[in-house]
Short mmCIF file of C-alpha atoms and ligand atoms in Angstrom, two decimals:
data_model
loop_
_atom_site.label_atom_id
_atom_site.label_comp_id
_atom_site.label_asym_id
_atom_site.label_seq_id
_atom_site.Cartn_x
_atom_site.Cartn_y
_atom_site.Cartn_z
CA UNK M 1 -3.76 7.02 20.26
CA UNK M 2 -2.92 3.57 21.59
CA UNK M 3 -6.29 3.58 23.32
CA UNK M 4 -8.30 4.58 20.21
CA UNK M 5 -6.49 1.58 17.89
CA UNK M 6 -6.79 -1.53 20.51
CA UNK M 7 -10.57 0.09 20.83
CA UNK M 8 -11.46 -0.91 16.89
CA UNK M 9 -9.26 -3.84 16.89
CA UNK M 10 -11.45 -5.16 19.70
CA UNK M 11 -14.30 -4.02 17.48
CA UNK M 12 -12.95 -5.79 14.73
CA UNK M 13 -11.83 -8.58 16.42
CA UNK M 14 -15.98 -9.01 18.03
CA UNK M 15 -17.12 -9.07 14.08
CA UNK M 16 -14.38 -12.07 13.62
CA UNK M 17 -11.24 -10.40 12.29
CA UNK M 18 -9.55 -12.52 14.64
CA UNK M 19 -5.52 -13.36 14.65
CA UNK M 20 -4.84 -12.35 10.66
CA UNK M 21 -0.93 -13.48 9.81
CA UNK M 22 -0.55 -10.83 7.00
CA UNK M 23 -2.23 -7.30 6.41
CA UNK M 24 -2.70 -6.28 2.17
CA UNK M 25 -3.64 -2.69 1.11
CA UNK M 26 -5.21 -2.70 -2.54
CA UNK M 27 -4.54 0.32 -4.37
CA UNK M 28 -6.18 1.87 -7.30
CA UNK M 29 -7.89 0.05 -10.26
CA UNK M 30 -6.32 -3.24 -7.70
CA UNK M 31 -8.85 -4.05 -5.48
CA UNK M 32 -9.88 -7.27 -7.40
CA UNK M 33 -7.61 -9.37 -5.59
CA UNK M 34 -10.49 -9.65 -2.56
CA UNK M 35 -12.45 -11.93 -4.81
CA UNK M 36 -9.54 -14.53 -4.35
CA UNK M 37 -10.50 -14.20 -0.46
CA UNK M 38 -12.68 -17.31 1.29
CA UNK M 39 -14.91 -17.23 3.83
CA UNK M 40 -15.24 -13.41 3.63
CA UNK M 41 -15.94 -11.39 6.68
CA UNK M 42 -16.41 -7.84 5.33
CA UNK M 43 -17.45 -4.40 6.87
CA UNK M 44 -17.62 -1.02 5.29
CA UNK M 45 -15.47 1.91 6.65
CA UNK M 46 -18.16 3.80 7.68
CA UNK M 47 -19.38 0.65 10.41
CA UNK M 48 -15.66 0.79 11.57
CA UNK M 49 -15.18 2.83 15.14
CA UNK M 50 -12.53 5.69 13.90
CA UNK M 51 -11.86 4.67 11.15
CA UNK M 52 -12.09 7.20 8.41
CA UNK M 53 -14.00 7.18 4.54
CA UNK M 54 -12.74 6.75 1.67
CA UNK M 55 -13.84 9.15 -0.73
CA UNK M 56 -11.83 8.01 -4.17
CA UNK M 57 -13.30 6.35 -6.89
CA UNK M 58 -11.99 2.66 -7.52
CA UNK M 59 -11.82 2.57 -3.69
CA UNK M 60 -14.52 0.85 -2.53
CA UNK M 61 -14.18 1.45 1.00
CA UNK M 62 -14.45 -1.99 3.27
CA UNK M 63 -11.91 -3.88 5.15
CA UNK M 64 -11.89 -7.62 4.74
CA UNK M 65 -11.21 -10.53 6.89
CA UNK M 66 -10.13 -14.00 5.43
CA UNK M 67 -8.59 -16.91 4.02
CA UNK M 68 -5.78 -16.04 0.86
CA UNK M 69 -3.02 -18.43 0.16
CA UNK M 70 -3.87 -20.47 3.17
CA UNK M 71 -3.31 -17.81 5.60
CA UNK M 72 -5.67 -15.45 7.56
CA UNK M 73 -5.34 -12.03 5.79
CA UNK M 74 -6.92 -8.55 6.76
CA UNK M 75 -7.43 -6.72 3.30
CA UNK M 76 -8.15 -2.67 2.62
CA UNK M 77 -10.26 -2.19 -0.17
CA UNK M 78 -9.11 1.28 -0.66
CA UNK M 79 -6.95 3.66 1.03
CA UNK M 80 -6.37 6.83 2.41
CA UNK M 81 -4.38 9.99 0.87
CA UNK M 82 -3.06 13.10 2.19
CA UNK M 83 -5.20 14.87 -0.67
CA UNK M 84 -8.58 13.91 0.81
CA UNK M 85 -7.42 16.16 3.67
CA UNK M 86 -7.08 13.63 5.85
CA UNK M 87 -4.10 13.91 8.74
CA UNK M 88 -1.35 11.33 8.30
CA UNK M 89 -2.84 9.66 11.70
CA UNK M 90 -5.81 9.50 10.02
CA UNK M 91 -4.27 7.98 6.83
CA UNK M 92 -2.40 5.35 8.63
CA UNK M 93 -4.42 4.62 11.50
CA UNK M 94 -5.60 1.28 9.64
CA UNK M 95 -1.83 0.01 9.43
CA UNK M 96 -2.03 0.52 13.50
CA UNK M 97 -5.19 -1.82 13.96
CA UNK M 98 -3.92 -4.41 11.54
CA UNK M 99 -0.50 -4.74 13.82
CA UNK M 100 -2.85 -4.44 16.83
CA UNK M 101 -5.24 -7.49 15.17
CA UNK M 102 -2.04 -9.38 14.95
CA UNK M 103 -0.17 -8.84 11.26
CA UNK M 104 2.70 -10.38 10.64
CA UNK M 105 3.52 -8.49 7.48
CA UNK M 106 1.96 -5.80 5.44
CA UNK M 107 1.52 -6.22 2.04
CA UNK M 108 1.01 -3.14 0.02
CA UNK M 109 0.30 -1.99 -3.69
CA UNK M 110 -0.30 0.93 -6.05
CA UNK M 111 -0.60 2.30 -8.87
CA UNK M 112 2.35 5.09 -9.95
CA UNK M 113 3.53 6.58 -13.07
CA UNK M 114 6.66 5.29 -14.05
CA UNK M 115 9.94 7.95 -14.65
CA UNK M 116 12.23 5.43 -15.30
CA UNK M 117 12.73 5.45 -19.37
CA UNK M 118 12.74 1.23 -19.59
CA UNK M 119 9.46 1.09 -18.15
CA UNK M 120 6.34 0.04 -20.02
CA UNK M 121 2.67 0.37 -18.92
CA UNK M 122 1.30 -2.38 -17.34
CA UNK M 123 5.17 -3.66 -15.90
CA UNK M 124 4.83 -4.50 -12.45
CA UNK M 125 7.80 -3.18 -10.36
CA UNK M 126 8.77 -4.29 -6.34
CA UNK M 127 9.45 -1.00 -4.21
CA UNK M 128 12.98 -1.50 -2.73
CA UNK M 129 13.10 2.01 -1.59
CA UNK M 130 11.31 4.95 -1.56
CA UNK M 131 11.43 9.06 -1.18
CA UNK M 132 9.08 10.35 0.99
CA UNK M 133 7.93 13.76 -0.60
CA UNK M 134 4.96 14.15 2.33
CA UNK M 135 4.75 14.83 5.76
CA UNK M 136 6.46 11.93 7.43
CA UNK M 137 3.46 10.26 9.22
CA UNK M 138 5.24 10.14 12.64
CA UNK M 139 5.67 13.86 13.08
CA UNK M 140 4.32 15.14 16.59
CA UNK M 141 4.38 13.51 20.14
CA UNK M 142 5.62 9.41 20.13
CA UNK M 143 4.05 6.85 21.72
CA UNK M 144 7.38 4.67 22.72
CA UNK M 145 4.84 1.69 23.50
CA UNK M 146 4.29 1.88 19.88
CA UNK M 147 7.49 2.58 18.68
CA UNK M 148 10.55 4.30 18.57
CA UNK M 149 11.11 8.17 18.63
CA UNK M 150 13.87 7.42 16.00
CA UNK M 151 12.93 4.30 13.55
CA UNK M 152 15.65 3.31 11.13
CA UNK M 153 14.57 3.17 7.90
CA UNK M 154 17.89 1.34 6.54
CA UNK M 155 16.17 -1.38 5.40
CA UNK M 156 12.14 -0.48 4.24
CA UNK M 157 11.32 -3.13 2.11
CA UNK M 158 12.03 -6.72 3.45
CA UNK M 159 14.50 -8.07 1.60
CA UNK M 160 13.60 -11.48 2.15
CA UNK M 161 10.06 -11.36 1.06
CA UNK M 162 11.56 -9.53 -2.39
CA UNK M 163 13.42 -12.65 -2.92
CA UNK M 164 10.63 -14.41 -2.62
CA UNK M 165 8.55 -12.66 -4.73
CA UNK M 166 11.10 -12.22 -7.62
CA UNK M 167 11.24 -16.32 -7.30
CA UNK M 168 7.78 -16.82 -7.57
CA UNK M 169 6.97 -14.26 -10.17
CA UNK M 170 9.94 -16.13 -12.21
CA UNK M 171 7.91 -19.49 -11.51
CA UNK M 172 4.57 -17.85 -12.53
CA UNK M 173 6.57 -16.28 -15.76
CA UNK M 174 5.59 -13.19 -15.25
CA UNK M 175 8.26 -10.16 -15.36
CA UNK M 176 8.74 -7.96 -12.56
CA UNK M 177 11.56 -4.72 -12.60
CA UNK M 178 12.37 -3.54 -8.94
CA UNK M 179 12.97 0.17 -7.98
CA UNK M 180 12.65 3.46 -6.01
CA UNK M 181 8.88 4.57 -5.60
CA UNK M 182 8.59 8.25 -4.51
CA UNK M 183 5.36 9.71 -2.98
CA UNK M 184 3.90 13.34 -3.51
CA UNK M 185 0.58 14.33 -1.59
CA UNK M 186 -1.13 14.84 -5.14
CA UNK M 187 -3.85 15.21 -6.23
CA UNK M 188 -2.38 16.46 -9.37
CA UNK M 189 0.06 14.37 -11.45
CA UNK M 190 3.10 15.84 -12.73
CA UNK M 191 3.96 18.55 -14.90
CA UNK M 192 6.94 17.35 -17.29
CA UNK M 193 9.27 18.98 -15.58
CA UNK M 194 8.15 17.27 -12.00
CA UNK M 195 8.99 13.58 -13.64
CA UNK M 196 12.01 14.57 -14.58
CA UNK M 197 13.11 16.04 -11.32
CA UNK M 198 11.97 13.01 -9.72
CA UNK M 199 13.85 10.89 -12.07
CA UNK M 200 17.05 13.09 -11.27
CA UNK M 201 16.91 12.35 -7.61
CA UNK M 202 16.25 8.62 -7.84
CA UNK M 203 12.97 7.70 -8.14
CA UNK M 204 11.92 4.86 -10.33
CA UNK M 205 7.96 5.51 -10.03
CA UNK M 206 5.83 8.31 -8.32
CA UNK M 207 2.52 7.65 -6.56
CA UNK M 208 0.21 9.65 -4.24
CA UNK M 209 0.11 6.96 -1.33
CA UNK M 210 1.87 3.73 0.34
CA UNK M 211 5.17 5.52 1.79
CA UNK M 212 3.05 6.72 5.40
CA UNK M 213 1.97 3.16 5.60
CA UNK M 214 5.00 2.09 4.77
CA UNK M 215 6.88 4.24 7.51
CA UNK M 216 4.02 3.39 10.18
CA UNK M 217 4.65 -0.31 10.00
CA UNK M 218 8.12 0.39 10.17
CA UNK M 219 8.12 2.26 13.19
CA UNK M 220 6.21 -1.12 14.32
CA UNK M 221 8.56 -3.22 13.14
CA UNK M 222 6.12 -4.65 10.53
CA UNK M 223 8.16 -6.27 7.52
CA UNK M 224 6.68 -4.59 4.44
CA UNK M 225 6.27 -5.76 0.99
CA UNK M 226 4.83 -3.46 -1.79
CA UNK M 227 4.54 -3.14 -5.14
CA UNK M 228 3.13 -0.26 -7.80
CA UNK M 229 1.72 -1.12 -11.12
CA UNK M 230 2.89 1.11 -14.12
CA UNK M 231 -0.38 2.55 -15.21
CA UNK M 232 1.32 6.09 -17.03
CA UNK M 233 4.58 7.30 -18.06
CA UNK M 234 6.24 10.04 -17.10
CA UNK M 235 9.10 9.77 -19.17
CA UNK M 236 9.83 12.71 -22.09
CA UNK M 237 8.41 12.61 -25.43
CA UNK M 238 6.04 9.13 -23.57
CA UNK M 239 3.74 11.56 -21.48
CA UNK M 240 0.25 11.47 -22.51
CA UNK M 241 -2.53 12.98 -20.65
CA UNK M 242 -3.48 11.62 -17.50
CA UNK M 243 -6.74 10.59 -16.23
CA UNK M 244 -7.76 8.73 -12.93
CA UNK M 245 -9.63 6.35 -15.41
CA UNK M 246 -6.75 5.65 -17.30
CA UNK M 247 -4.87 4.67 -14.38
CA UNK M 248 -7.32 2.82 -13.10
CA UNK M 249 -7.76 0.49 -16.53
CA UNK M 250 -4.29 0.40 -16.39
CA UNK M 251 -3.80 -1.39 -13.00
CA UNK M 252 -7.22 -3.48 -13.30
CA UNK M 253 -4.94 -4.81 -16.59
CA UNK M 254 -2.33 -5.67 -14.45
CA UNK M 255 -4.03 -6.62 -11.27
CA UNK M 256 -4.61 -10.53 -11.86
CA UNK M 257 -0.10 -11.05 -12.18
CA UNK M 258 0.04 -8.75 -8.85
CA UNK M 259 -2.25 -11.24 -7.02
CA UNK M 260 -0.82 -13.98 -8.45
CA UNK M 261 2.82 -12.86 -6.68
CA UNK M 262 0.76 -11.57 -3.50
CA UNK M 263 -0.92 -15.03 -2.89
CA UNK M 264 2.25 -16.88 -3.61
CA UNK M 265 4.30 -14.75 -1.12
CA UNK M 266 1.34 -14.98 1.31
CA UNK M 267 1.07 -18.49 1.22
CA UNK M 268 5.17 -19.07 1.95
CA UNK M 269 4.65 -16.78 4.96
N1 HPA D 1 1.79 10.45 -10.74
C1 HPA D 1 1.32 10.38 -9.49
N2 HPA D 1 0.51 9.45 -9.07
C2 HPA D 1 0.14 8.50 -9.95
C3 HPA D 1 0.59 8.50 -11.26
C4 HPA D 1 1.45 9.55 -11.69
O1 HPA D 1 1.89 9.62 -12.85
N3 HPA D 1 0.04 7.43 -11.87
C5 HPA D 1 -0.71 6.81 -10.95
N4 HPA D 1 -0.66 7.44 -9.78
#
């Protein structure tokens, strides 16, 4: 695998995705935050040796190279999820080439449905934790160049970069909660009884993505920040029916405040 991910990093790094300091995933209904980018390299998946599509609306598919909050940031403008049937080296092999291009950090978002009964939609919570509900990405034969067999996971979310955000979403006034985010393979979202299980065991939010990429950069040592966007509630007598539109108006309402943090924390790296 090694072989495959310094192969498109050179790629990438020949089209000018040279030395990035932080890597940023955009989830769904979040991708706006690439307009904020200057002096925009951009390819599309499809150009990108490897790399796989992405097949979801709201995820437009191309990885950008630029300048955001005066650093040198490699952006995904959408994902990939188990529940396009792709493998989880498929789904994280981006993660790979961005710590192979040079990340320093990994800066992720999402949007989720929010089990926790003080949430609102639209609040923007920090992951601290998570529960990983999928098939742990690193499953099958290790590459110890890469990593460890046995990553600790003590510590997920960097704590110092939460600080940092919490401080400069309190500067921006804008309100941020923090909590557990717990990932399912979807493609469904839950039935009533789902939220509340997931509420029972600790989860805060539940999403279909971000905790493979999460793990991956771990095993890397990659400090990870992340956040998910409230865009539904799965909370009883709150649950309404779910669409991927209404998620996805639901984040692009909240997407501006998320950049706002992202380019602040970015910019203190
Ligand atoms: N469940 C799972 N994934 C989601 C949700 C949800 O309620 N909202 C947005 N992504």
């Amino acid at each position: 695998m090694l072989e495959k991910i310094v192969k498109t990093a050179d790629f990438l790094r020949s089209r000018g995705f040279s030395n990035p300091d932080a890597g940023i995933v955009l989830g769904t209904g979040l991708g706006g935050l690439t307009t904020e980018i200057e002096n925009q390299v951009e390819i599309a998946y499809r150009d990108i040796p490897d790399f796989p599509l992405s097949t979801v609306q709201g995820h437009a598919g191309k990885l950008i190279f630029g300048d955001f909050g005066g650093k040198k940031v490699v952006a995904m403008k959408g994902r990939f999820h188990y529940y396009e049937g792709y493998g989880s080296d498929q789904v994280t092999f981006p993660i790979r080439v961005m710590k192979e291009l040079g990340i320093r950090a990994l800066f992720l978002s999402n949007a989720a449905g929010g089990v926790n009964p003080s949430f609102r939609i639209g609040d923007i919570m920090i992951i601290n934790d998570h529960i990983c509900l999928v098939d742990n990405p690193l499953i099958g034969p290790n590459d110890d160049r890469i990593g460890p067999r046995f990553p600790d996971m003590s510590v997920p979310y960097d704590p110092s970069l939460i600080e940092k955000a919490e401080k400069a979403a309190a500067d921006l006034g804008i309100p941020v909660t923090k909590g557990v985010y717990l990932s399912t393979t979807g493609p469904t979202f839950e039935t009533p009884a789902e939220y509340r299980f997931f509420r029972i065991i600790g989860a805060d939010a539940v999403g279909m993505s971000t905790v493979p990429e999460v793990i991956t950069a771990r095993h890397m040592n990659v400090p990870v920040f992340a956040v998910s966007i409230i865009t539904d509630l799965g909370v009883t007598g709150k649950i309404e029916f779910t669409t991927h539109e209404s998620v996805q108006l639901a984040a692009e309402h909240s997407e501006e405040k998320m950049t706002r943090i992202m380019k602040e924390l970015i910019a203190a790296l």
